[in-house]
PDB file of C-alpha atoms in Angstrom:
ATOM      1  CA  UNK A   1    -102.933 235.491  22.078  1.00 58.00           C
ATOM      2  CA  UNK A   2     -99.670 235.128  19.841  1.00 72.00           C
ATOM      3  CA  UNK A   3    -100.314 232.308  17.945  1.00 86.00           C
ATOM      4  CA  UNK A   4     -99.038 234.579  14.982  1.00 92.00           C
ATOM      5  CA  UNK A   5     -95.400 233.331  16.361  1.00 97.00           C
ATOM      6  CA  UNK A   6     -94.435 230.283  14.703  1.00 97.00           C
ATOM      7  CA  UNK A   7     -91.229 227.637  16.090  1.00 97.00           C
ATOM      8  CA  UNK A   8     -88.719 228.593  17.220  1.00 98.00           C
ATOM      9  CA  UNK A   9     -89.392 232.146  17.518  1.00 98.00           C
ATOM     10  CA  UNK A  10     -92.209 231.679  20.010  1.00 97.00           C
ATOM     11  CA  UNK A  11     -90.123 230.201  21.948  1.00 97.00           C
ATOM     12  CA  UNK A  12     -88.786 233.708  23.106  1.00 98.00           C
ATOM     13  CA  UNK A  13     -92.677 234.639  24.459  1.00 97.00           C
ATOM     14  CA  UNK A  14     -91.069 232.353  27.683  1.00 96.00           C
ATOM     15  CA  UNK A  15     -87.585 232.488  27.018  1.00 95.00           C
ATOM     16  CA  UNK A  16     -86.922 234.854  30.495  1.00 93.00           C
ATOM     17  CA  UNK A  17     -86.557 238.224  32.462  1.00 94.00           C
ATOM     18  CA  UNK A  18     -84.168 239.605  30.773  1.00 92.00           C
ATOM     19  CA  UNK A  19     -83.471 241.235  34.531  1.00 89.00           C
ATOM     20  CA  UNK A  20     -81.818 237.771  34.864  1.00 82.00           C
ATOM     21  CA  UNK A  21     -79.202 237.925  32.056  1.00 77.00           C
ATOM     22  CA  UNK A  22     -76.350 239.934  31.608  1.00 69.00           C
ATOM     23  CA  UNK A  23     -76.797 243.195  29.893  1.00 68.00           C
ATOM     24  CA  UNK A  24     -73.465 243.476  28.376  1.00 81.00           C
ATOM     25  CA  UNK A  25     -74.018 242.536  24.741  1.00 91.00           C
ATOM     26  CA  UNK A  26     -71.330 239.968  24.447  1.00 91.00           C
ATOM     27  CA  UNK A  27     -72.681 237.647  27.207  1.00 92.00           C
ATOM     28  CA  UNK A  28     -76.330 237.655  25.352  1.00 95.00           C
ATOM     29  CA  UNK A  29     -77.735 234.091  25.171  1.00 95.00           C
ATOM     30  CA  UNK A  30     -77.015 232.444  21.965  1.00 96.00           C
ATOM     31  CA  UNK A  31     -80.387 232.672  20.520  1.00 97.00           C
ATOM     32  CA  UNK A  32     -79.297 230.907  17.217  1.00 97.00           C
ATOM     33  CA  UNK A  33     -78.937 227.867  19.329  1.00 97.00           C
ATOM     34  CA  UNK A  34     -82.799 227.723  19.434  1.00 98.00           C
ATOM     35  CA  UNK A  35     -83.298 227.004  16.111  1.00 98.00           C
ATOM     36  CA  UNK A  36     -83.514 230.938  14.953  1.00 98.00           C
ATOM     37  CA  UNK A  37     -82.263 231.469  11.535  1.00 98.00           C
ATOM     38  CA  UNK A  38     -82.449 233.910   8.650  1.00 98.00           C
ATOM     39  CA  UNK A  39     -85.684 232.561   7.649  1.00 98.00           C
ATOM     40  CA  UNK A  40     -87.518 234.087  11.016  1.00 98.00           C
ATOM     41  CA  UNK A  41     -86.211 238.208  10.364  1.00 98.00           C
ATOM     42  CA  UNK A  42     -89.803 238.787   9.310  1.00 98.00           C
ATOM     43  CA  UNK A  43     -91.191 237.128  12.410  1.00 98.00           C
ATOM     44  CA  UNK A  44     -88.241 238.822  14.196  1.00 98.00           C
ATOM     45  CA  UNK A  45     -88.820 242.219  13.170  1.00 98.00           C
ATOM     46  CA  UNK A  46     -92.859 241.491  13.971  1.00 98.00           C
ATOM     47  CA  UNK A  47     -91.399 240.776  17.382  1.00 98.00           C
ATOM     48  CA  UNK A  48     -89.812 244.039  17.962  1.00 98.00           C
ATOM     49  CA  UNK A  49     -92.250 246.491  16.574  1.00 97.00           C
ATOM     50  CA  UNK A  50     -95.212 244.260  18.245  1.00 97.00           C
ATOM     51  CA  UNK A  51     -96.894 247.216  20.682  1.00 96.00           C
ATOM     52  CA  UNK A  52     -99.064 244.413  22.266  1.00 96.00           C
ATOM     53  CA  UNK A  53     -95.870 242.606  23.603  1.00 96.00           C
ATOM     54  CA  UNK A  54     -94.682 245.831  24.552  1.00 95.00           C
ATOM     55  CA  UNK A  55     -98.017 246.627  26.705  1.00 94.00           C
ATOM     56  CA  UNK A  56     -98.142 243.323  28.118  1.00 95.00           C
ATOM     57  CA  UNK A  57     -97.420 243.126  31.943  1.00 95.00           C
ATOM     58  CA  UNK A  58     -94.404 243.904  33.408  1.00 92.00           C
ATOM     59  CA  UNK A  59     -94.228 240.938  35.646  1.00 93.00           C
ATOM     60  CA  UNK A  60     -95.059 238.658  32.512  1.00 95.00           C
ATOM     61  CA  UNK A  61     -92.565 237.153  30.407  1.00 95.00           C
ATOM     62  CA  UNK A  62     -93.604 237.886  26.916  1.00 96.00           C
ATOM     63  CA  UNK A  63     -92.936 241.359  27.777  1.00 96.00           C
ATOM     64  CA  UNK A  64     -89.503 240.853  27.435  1.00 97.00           C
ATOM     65  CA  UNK A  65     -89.986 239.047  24.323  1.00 97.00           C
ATOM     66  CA  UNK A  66     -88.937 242.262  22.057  1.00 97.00           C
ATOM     67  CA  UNK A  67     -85.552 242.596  23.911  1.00 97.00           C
ATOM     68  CA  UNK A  68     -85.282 238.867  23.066  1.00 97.00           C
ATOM     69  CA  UNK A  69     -86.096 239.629  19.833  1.00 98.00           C
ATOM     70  CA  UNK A  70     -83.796 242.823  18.382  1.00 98.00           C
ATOM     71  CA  UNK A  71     -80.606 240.686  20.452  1.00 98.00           C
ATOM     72  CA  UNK A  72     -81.537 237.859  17.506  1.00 98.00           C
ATOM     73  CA  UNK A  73     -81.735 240.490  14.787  1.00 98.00           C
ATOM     74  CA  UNK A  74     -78.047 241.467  15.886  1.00 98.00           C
ATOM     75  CA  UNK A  75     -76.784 238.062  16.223  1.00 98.00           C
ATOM     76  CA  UNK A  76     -77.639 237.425  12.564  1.00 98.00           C
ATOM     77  CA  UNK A  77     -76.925 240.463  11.614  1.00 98.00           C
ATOM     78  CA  UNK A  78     -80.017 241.527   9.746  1.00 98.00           C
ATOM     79  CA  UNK A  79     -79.847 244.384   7.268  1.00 98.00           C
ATOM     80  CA  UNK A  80     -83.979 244.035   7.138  1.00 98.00           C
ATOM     81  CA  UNK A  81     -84.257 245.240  10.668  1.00 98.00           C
ATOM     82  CA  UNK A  82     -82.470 248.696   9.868  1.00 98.00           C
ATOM     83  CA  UNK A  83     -85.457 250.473   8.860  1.00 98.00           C
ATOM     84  CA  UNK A  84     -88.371 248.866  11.899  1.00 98.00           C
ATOM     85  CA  UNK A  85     -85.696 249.432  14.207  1.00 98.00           C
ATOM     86  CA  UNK A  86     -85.072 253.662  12.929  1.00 98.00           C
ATOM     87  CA  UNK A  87     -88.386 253.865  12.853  1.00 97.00           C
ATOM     88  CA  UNK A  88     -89.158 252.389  16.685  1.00 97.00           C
ATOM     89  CA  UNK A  89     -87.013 255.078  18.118  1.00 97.00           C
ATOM     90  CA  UNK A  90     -89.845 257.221  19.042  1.00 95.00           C
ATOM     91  CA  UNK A  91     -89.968 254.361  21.879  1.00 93.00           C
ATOM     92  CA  UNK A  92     -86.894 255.548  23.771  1.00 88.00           C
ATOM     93  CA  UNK A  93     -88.588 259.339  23.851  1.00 86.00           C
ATOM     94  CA  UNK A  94     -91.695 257.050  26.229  1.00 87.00           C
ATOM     95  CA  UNK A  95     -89.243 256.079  28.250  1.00 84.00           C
ATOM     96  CA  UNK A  96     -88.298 252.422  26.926  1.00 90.00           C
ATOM     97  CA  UNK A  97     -84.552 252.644  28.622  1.00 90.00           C
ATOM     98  CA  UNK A  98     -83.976 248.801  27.702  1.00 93.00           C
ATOM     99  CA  UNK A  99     -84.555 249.330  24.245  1.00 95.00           C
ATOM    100  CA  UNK A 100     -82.226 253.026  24.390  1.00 94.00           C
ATOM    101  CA  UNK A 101     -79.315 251.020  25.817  1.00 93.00           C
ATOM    102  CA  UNK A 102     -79.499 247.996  23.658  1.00 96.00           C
ATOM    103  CA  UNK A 103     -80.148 249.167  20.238  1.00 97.00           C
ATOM    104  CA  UNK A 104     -76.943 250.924  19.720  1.00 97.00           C
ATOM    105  CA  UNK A 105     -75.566 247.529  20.139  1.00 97.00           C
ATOM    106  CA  UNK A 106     -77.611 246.041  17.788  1.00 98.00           C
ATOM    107  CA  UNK A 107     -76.851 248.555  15.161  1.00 98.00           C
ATOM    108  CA  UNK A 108     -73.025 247.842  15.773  1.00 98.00           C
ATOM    109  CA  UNK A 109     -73.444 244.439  15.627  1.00 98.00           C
ATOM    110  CA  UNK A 110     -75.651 244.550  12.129  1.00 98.00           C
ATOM    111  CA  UNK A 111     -72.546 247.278  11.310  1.00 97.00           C
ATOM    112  CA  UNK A 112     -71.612 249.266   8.356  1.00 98.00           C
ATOM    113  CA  UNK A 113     -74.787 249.127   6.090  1.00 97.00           C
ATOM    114  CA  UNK A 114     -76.761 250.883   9.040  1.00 98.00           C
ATOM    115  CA  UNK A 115     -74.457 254.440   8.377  1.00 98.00           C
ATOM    116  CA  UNK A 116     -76.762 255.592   5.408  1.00 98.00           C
ATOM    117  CA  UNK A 117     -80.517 254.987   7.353  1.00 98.00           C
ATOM    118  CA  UNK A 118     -78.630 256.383  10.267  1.00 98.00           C
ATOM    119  CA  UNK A 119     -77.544 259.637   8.694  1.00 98.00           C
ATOM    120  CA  UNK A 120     -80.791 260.103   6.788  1.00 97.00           C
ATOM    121  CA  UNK A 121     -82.292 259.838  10.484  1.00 97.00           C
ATOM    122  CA  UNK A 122     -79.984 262.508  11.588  1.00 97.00           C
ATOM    123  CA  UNK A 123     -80.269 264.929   9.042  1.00 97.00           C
ATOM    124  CA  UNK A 124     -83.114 265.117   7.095  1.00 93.00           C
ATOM    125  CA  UNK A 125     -86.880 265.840   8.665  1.00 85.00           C
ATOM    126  CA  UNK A 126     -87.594 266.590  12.204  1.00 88.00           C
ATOM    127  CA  UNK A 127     -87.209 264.637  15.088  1.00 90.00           C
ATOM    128  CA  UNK A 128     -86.945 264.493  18.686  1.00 93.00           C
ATOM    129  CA  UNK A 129     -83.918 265.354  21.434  1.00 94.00           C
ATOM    130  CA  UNK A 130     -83.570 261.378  22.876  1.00 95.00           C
ATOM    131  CA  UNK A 131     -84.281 260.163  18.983  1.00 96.00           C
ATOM    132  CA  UNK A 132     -81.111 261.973  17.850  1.00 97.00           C
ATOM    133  CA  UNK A 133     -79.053 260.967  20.833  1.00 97.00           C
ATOM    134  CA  UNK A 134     -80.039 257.550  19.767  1.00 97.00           C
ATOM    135  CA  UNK A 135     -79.197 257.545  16.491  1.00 98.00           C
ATOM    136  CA  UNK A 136     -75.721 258.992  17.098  1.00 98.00           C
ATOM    137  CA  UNK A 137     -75.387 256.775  20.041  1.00 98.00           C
ATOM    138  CA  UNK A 138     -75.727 253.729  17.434  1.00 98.00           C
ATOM    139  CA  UNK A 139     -73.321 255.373  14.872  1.00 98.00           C
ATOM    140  CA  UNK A 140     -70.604 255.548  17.740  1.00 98.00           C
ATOM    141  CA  UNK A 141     -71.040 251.492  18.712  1.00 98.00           C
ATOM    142  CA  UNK A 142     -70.719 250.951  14.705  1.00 98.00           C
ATOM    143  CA  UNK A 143     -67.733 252.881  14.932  1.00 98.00           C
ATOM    144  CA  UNK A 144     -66.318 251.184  17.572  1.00 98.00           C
ATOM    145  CA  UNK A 145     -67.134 247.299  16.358  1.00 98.00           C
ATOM    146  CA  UNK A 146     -66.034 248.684  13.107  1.00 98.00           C
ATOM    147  CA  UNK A 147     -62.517 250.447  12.813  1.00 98.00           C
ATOM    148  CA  UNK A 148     -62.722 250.879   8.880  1.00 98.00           C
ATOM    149  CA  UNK A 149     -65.616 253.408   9.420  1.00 98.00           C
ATOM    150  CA  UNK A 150     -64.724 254.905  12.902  1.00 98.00           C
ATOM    151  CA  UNK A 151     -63.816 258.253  10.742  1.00 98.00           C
ATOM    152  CA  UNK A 152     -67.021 258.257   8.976  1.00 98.00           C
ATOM    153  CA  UNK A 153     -69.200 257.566  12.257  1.00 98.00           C
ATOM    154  CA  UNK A 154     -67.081 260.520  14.025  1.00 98.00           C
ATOM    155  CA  UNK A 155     -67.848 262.628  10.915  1.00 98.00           C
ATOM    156  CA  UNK A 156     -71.344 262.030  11.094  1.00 98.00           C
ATOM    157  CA  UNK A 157     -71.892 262.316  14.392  1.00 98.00           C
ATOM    158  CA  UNK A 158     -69.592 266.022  14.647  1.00 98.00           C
ATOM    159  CA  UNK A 159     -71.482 267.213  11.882  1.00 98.00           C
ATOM    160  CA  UNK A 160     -74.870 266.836  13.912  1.00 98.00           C
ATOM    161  CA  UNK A 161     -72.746 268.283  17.301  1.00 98.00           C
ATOM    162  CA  UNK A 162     -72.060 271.107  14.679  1.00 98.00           C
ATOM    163  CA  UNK A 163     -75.790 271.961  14.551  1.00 98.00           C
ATOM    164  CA  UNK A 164     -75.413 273.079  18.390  1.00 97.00           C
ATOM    165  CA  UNK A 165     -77.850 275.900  17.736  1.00 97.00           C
ATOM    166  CA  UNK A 166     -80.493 273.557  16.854  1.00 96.00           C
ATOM    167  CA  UNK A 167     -79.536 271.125  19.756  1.00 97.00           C
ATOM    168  CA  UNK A 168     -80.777 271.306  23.084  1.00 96.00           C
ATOM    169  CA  UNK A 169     -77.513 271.929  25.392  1.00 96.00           C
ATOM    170  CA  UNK A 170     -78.302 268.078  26.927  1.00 96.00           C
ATOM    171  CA  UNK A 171     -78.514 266.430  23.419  1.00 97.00           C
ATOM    172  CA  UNK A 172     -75.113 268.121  22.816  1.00 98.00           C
ATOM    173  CA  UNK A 173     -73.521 266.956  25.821  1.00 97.00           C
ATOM    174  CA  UNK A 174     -74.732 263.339  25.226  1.00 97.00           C
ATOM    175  CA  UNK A 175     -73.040 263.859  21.393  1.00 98.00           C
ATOM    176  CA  UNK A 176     -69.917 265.307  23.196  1.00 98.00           C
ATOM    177  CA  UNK A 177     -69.791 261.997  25.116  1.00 97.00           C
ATOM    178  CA  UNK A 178     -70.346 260.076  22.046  1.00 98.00           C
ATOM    179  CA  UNK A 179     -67.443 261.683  20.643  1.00 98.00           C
ATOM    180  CA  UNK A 180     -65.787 261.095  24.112  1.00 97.00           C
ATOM    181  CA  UNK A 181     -66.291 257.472  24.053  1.00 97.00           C
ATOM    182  CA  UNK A 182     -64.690 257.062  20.084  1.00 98.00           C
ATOM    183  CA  UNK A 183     -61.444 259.046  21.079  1.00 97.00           C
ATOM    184  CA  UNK A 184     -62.704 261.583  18.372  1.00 98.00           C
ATOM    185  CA  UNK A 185     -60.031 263.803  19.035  1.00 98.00           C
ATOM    186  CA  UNK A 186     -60.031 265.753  15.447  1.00 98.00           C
ATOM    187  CA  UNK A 187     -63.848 266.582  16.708  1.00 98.00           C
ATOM    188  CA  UNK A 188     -62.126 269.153  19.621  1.00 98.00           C
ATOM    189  CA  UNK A 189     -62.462 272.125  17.777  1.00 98.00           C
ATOM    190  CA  UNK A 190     -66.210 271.586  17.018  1.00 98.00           C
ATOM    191  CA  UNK A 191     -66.369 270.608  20.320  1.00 98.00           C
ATOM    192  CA  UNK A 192     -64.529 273.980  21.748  1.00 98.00           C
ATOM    193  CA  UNK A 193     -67.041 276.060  19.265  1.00 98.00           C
ATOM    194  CA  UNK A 194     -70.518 274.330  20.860  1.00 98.00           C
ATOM    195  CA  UNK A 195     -68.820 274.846  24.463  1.00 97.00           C
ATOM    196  CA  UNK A 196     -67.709 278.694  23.255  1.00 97.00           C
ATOM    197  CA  UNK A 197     -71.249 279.648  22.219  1.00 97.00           C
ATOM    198  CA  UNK A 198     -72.931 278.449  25.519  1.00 95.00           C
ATOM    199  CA  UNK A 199     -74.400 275.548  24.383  1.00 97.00           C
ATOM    200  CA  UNK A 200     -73.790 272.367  26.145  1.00 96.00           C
ATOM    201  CA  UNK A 201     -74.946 270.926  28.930  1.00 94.00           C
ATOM    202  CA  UNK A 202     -72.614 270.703  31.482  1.00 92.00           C
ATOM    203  CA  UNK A 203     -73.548 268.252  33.743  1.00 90.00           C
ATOM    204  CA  UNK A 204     -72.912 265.509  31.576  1.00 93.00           C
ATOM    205  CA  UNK A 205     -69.130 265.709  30.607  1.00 92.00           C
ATOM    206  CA  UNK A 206     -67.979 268.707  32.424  1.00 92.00           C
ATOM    207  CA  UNK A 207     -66.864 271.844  30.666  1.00 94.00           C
ATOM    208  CA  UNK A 208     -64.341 271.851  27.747  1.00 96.00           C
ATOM    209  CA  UNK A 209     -61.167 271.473  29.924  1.00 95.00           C
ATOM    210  CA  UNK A 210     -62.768 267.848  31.446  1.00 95.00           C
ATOM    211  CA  UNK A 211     -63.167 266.864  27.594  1.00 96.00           C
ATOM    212  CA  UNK A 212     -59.846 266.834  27.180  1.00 97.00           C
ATOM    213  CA  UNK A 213     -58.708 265.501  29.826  1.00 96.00           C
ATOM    214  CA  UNK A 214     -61.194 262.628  29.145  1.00 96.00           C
ATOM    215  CA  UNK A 215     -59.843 262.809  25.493  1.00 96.00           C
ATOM    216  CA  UNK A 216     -56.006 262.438  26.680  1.00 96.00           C
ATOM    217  CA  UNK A 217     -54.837 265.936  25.200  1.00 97.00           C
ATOM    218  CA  UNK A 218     -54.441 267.554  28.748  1.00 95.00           C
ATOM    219  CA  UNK A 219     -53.178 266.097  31.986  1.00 94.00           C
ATOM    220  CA  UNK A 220     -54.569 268.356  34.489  1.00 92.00           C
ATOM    221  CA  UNK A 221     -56.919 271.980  34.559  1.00 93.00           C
ATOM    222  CA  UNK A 222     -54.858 275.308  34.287  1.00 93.00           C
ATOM    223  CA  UNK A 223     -58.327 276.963  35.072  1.00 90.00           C
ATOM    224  CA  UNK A 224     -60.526 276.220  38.328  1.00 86.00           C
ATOM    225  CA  UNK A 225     -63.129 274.099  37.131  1.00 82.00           C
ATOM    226  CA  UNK A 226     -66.582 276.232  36.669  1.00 75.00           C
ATOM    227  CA  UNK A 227     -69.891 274.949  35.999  1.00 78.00           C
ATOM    228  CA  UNK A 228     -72.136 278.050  35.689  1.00 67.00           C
ATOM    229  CA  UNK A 229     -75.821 277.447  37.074  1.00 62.00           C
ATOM    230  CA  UNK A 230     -75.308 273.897  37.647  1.00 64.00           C
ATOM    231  CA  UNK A 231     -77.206 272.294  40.354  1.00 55.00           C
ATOM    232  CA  UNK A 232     -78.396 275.413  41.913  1.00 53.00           C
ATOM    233  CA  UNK A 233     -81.244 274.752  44.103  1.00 52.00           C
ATOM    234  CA  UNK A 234     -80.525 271.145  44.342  1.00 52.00           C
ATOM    235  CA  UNK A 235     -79.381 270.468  47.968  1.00 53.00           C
ATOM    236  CA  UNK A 236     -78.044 267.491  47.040  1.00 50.00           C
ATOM    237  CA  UNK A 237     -75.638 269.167  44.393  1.00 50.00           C
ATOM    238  CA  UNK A 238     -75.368 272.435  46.344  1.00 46.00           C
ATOM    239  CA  UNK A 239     -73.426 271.018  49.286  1.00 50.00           C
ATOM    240  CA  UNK A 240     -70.634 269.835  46.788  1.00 48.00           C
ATOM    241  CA  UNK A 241     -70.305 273.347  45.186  1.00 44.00           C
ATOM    242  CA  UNK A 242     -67.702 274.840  46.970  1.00 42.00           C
ATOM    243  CA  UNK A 243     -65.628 271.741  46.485  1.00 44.00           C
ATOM    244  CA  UNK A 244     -65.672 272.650  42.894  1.00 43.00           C
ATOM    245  CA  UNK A 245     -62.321 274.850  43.530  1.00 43.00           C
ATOM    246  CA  UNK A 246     -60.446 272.843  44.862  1.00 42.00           C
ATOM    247  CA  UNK A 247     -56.408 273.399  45.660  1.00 43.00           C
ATOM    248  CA  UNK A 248     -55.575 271.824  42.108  1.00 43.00           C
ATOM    249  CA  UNK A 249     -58.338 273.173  40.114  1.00 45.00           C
ATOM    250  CA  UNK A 250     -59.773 269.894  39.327  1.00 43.00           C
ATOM    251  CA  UNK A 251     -62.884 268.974  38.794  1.00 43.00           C
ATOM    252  CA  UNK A 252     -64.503 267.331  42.262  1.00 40.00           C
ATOM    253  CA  UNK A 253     -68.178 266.847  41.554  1.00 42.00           C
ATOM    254  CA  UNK A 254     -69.109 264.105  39.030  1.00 43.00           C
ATOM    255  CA  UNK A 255     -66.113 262.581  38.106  1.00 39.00           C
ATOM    256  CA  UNK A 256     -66.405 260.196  34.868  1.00 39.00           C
ATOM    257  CA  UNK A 257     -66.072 256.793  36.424  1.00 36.00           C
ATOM    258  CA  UNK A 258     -68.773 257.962  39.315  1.00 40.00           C
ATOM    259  CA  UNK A 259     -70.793 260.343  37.521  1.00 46.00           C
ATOM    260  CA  UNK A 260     -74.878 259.726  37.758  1.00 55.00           C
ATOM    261  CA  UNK A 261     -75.793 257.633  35.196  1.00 54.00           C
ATOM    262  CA  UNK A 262     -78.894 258.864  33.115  1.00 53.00           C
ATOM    263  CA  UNK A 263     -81.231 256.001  33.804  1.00 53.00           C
ATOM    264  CA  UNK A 264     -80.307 256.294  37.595  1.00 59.00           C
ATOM    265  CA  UNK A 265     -82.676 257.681  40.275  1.00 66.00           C
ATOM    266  CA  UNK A 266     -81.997 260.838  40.358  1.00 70.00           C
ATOM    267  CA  UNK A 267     -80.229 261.763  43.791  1.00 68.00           C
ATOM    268  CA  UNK A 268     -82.811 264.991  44.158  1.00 68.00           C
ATOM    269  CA  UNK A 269     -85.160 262.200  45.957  1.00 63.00           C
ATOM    270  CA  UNK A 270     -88.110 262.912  43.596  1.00 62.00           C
ATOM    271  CA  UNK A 271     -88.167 259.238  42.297  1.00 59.00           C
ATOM    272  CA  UNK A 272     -87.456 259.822  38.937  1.00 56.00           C
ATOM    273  CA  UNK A 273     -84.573 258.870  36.774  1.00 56.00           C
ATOM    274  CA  UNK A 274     -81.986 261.165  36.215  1.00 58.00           C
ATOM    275  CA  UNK A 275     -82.612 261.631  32.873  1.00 50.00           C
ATOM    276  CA  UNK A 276     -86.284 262.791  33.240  1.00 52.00           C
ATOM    277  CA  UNK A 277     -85.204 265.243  36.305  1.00 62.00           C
ATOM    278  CA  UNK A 278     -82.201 267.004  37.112  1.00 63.00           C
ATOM    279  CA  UNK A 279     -80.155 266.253  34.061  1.00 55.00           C
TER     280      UNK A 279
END
């Protein structure tokens, strides 16, 4: 069925579950060590974009063959998977969380000549919520592999937050959190203005006080923590409310380093993940 995989690249149709090997992008398998060079980015990039390897069973291994395959592209670095990759983002708005968690590393990894594509992405046409989260989630991991274009990442990425009205209040939180994650500190007083006008999300990084704390710039509240709306008529959430002013003012529900991750089940019980539910 995929004889149009040549050696070595075929080789990743049965390399493994990717289940089975660390996530974290700096303990990926050395795939160069199969024999994959430069020569196989057009086989590569086939890999990646190839919807039948994407449909195949979940309990197969070929299905993991495109995970395989965009962790190769960002081993060697490939400039020529920029564009397939953009243009694949639609797959984290189905629900492809392997490929939403990974590619951001991919683009850091493949590094500075990614900004332009990236920012073209960003702000010129029309695209989806998760698509644009994407794309500024891979501008933040360039700007963190990269240090000599952290300030243009941050730029780019405040400059989209700066759209808030055209945001959905969860795409801005996720941005906020981008920002977050860079130490983007000169990005506060965009950040104050989306939080000002009502339009972030606030389950994902708090309220504006909790951003700066997470930033460094404050210590500790000076106002009880308030979360308007949130997690009403969630019983899970709902019994935590009134532990939200508490005798310091801090913030008690969803702390950073135990806060719900998106791709988690959601603790509502409906069997979802977080980010399709409650979030």
């Amino acid at each position: 069925m995929f004889e149009k995989y040549t050696f070595p690249v075929n080789k990743l149709l049965t390399y493994g579950d990717c289940r089975d090997i660390p996530s974290e992008h700096s303990e990926w398998p050395d795939y160069q060590k199969l024999g994959i060079t430069h020569e196989h980015i057009v086989q590569l990039i086939q890999m990646v974009t190839d919807d039948e390897l994407h449909n195949a069973d979940s309990e197969s291994l070929e299905v993991w063959a495109p995970t395989h395959a965009w962790r190769t592209l960002a081993q060697l670095g490939s400039e020529d998977a920029i564009t397939p990759l953009i243009n694949s983002f639609w797959r984290s708005e189905e629900g492809d969380d392997w490929f939403f968690e990974e590619v951001p590393y991919v683009f850091g990894m493949i590094g500075i000549k990614a900004i332009l594509a990236l920012s073209d992405f960003l702000f010129k046409g029309h695209n989806r919520s998760d698509s644009y989260n994407l794309a500024c989630s891979c501008l933040r991991e360039i700007g963190k592999m990269h240090p000599e274009v952290r300030s243009e990442c941050i730029s780019l990425i405040t400059r989209k937050l700066e759209l808030f009205n055209a945001n959905t209040p969860e795409l801005n939180g996720l941005i906020i959190n981008d920002l977050i994650e860079l130490e983007a500190t000169d990005a506060l007083p965009s950040i104050k203005k989306a939080y000002e006008k009502e339009s972030v999300d606030y389950s994902i990084q708090g309220d504006y006080e909790d951003v700066e704390i997470y930033m460094g710039v404050r210590k500790t509240r000076t106002t009880p923590a308030n979360y308007p709306g949130l997690f009403e008529g969630i019983p899970f959430f709902e019994d935590l409310i009134p532990s939200i002013d508490n005798e310091h003012g801090t913030q008690a529900i969803l702390p950073k380093k135990k806060k719900i991750g998106r791709n988690d089940p959601c603790p509502c019980g409906s069997g979802k993940k977080y980010k399709k539910c409650c979030l």
